[in-house]
mmCIF file of C-alpha atoms and ligand atoms in Angstrom:
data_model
loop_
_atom_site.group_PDB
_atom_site.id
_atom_site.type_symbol
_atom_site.label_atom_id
_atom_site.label_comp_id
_atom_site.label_asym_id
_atom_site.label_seq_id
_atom_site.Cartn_x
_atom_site.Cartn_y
_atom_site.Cartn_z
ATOM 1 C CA UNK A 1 -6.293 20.140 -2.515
ATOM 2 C CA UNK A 2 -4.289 16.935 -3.817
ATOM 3 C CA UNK A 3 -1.303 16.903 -4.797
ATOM 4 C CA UNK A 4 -0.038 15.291 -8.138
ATOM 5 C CA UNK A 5 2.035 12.859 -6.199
ATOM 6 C CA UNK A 6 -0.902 11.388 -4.969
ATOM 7 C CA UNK A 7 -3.406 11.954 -7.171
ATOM 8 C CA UNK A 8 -1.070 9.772 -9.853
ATOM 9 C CA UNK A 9 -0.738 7.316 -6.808
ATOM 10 C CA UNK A 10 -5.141 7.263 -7.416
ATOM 11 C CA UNK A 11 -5.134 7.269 -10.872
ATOM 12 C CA UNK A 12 -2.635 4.215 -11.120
ATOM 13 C CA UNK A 13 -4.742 2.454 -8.530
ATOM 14 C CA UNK A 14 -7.830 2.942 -10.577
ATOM 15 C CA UNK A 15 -6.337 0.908 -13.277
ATOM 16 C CA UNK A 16 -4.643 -1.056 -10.856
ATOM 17 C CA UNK A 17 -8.639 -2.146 -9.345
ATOM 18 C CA UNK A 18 -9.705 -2.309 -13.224
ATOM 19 C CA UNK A 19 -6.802 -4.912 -14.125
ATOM 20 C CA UNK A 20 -8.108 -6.530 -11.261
ATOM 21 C CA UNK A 21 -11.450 -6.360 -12.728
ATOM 22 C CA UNK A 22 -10.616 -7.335 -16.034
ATOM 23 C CA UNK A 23 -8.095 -10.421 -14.272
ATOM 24 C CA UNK A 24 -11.237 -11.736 -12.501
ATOM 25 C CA UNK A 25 -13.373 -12.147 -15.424
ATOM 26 C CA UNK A 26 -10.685 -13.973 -17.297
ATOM 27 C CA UNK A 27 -10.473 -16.494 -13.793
ATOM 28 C CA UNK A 28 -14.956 -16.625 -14.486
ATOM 29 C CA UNK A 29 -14.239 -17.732 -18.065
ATOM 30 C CA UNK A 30 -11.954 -20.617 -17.894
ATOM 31 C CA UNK A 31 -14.325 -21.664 -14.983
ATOM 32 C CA UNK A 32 -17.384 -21.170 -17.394
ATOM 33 C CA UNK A 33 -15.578 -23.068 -20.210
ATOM 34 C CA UNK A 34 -15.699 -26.322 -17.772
ATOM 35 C CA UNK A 35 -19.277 -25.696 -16.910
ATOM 36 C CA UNK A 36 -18.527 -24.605 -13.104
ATOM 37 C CA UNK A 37 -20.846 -22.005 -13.602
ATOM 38 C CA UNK A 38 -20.617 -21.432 -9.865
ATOM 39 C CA UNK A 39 -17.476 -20.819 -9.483
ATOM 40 C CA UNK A 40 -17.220 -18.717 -12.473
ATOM 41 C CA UNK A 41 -20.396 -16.190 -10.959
ATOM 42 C CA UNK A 42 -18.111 -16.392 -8.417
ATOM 43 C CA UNK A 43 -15.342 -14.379 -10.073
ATOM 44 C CA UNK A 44 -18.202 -12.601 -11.987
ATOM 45 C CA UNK A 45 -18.987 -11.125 -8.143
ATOM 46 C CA UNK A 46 -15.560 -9.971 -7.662
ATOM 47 C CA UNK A 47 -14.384 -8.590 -11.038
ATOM 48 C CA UNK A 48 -17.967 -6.269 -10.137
ATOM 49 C CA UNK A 49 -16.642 -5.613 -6.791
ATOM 50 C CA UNK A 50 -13.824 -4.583 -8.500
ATOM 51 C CA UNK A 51 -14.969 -2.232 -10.518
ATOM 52 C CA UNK A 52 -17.105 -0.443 -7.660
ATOM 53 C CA UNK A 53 -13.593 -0.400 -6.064
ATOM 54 C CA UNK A 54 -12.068 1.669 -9.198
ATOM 55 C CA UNK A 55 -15.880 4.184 -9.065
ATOM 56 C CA UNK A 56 -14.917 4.834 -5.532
ATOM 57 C CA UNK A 57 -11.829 6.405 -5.842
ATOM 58 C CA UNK A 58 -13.002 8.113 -9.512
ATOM 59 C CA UNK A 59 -15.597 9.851 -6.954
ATOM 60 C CA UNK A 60 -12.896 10.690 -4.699
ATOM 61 C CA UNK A 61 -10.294 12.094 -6.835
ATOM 62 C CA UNK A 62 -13.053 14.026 -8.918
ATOM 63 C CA UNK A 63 -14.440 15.594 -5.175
ATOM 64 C CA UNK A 64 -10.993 16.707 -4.321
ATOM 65 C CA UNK A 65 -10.158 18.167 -7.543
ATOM 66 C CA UNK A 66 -7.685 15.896 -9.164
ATOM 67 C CA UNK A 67 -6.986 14.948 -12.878
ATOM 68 C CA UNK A 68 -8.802 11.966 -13.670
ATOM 69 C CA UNK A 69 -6.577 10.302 -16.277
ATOM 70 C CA UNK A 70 -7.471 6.694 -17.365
ATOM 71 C CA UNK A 71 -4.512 3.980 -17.710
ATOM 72 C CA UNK A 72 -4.442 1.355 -20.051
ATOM 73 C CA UNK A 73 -5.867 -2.160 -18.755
ATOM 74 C CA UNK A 74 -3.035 -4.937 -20.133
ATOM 75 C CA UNK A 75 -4.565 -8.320 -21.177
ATOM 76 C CA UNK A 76 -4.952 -10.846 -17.906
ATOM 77 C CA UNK A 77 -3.760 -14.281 -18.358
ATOM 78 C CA UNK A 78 -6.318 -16.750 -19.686
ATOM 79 C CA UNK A 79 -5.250 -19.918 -19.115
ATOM 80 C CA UNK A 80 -4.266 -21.773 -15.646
ATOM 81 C CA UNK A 81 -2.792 -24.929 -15.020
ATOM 82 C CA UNK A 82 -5.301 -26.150 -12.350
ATOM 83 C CA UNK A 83 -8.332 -25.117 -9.995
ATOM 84 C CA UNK A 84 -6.202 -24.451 -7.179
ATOM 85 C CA UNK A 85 -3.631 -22.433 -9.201
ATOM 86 C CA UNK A 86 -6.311 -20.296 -10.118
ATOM 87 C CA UNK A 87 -7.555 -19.294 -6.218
ATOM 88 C CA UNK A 88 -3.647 -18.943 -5.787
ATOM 89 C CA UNK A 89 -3.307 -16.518 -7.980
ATOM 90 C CA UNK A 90 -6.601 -14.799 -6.963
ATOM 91 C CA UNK A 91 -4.634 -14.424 -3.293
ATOM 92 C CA UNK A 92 -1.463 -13.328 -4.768
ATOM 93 C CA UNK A 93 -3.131 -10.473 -7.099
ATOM 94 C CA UNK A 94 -4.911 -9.464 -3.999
ATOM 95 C CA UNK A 95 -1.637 -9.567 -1.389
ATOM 96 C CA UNK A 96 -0.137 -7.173 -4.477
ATOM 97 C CA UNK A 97 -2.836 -4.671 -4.186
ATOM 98 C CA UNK A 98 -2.796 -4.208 -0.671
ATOM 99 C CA UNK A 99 0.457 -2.911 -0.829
ATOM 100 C CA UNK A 100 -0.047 -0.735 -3.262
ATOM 101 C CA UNK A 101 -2.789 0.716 -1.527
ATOM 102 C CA UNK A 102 -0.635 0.733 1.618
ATOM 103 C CA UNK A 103 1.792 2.723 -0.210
ATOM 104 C CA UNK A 104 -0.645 5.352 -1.224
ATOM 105 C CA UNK A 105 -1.445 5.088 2.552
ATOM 106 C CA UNK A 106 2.273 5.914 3.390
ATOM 107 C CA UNK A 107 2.675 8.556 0.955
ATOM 108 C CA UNK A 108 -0.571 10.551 1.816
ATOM 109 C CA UNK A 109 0.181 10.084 4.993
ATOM 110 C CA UNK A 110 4.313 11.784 4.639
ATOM 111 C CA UNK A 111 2.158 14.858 2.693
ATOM 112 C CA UNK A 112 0.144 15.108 5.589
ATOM 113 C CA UNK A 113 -3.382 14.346 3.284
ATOM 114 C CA UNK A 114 -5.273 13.021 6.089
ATOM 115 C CA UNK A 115 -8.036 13.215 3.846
ATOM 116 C CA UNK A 116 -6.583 10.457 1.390
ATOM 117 C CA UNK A 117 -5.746 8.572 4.435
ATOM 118 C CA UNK A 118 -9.006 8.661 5.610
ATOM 119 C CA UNK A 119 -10.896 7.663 2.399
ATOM 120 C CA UNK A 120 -8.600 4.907 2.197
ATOM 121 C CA UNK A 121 -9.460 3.324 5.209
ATOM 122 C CA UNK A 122 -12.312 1.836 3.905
ATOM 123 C CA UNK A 123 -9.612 0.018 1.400
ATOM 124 C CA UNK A 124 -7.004 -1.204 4.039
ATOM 125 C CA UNK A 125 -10.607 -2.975 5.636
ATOM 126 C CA UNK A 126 -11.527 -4.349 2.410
ATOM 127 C CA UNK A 127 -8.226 -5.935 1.655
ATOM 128 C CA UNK A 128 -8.413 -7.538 5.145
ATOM 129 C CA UNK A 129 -11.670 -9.368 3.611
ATOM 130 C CA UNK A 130 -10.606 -9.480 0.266
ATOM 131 C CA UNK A 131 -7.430 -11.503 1.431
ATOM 132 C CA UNK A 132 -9.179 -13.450 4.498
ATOM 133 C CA UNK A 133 -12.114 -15.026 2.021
ATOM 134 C CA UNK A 134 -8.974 -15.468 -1.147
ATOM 135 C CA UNK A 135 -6.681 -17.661 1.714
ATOM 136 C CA UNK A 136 -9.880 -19.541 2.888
ATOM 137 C CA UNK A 137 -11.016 -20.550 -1.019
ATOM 138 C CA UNK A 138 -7.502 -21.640 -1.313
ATOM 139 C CA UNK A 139 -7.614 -23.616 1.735
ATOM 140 C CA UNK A 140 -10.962 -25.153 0.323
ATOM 141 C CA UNK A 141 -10.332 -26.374 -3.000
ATOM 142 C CA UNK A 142 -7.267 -27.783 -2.075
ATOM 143 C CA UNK A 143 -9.486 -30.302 0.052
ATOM 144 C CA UNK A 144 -11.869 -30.932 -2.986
ATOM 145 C CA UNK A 145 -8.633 -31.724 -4.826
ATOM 146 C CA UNK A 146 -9.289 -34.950 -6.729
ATOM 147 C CA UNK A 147 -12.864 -35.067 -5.893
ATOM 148 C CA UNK A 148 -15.898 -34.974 -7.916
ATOM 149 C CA UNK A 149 -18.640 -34.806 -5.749
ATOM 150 C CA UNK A 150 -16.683 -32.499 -3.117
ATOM 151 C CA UNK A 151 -15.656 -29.869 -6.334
ATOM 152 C CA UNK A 152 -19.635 -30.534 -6.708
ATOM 153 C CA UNK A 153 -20.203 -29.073 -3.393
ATOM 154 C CA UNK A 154 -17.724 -26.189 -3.744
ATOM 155 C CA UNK A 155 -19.379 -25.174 -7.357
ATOM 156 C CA UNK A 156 -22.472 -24.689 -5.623
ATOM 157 C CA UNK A 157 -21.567 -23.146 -2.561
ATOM 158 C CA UNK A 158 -19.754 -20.542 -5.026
ATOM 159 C CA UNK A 159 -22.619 -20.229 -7.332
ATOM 160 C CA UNK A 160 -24.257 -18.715 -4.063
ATOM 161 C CA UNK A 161 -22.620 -15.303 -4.342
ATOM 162 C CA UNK A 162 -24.824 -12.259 -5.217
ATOM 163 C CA UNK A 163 -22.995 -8.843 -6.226
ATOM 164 C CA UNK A 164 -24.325 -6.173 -3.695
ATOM 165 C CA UNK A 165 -23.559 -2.874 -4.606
ATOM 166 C CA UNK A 166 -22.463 -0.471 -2.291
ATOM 167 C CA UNK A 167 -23.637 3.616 -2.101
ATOM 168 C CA UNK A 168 -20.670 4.221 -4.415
ATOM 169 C CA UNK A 169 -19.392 7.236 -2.607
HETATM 170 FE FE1 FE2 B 1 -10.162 -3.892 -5.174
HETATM 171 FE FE1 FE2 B 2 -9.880 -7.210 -4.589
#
């Protein structure tokens, strides 16, 4: 029902989300290593979310018969020159996998799989978020810049964040 074009497209993005995974929990370290425990649950959250991203399309490709081949994950970076560098590079990772999932889009879409397409609406939604909350953190701790009691603020606020997991299908 897939074809191997696409269903290498999935399995890439599967590591792809896992990377992403595995790149969050290295941002939730350094933050934890400074005691901004907030922030760092923060990037806890999302390297989950991440992972629930990479189940998803598992499921999928298993339902419509594809190979399920694992990638390798390569090592995130682990150290960043500053607070806001870090939220920068949260935005950039996440501009990088939009595209990739809008290529997957594309592709599907020139095979006529509307059933790829479909299932990876709920993706091309979840990027809009994904990218919408990254640009707004950015926008935030560049105001805390240089400021104790306002980073203070922003540690907490972050340390707010509870992992919800969604039916995985
Ligand atoms: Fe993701
Ligand atoms: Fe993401």
């Amino acid at each position: 029902m897939i074809s191997e074009k696409i269903a290498q497209l999935l399995n890439d993005q599967i590591t792809k989300e896992q990377y992403a995974a595995q790149y969050y929990l290295s941002m939730s370290a350094w933050f934890f290593a400074q005691d901004l425990d907030g922030i760092a649950n923060y990037f806890r959250v999302q390297s989950k979310e991440e992972l629930m991203h990479a189940d998803k399309m598992f499921n999928y490709l298993n339902d419509v018969g594809g190979e399920i081949i694992m990638g390798e994950i390569s090592k995130p970076p682990h150290q960043f020159a500053s607070h806001t560098e870090v939220f920068e590079k949260a935005l950039e990772h996440e501009k990088t996998v939009t595209r990739s999932i809008f290529n997957i889009v594309k592709n599907a879409n020139e095979e006529g799989d509307f059933a790829t397409v479909s299932f990876l609406q709920w993706f091309i939604n979840e990027q809009v978020e994904e990218e919408a909350s990254a640009s707004q953190l950015v926008t935030k701790i560049k105001m805390v810049h240089g400021n104790p009691s306002a980073l203070y603020l922003f540690d907490q606020e972050l340390g707010q964040r509870v992992f919800v997991a969604d039916p995985v299908k």
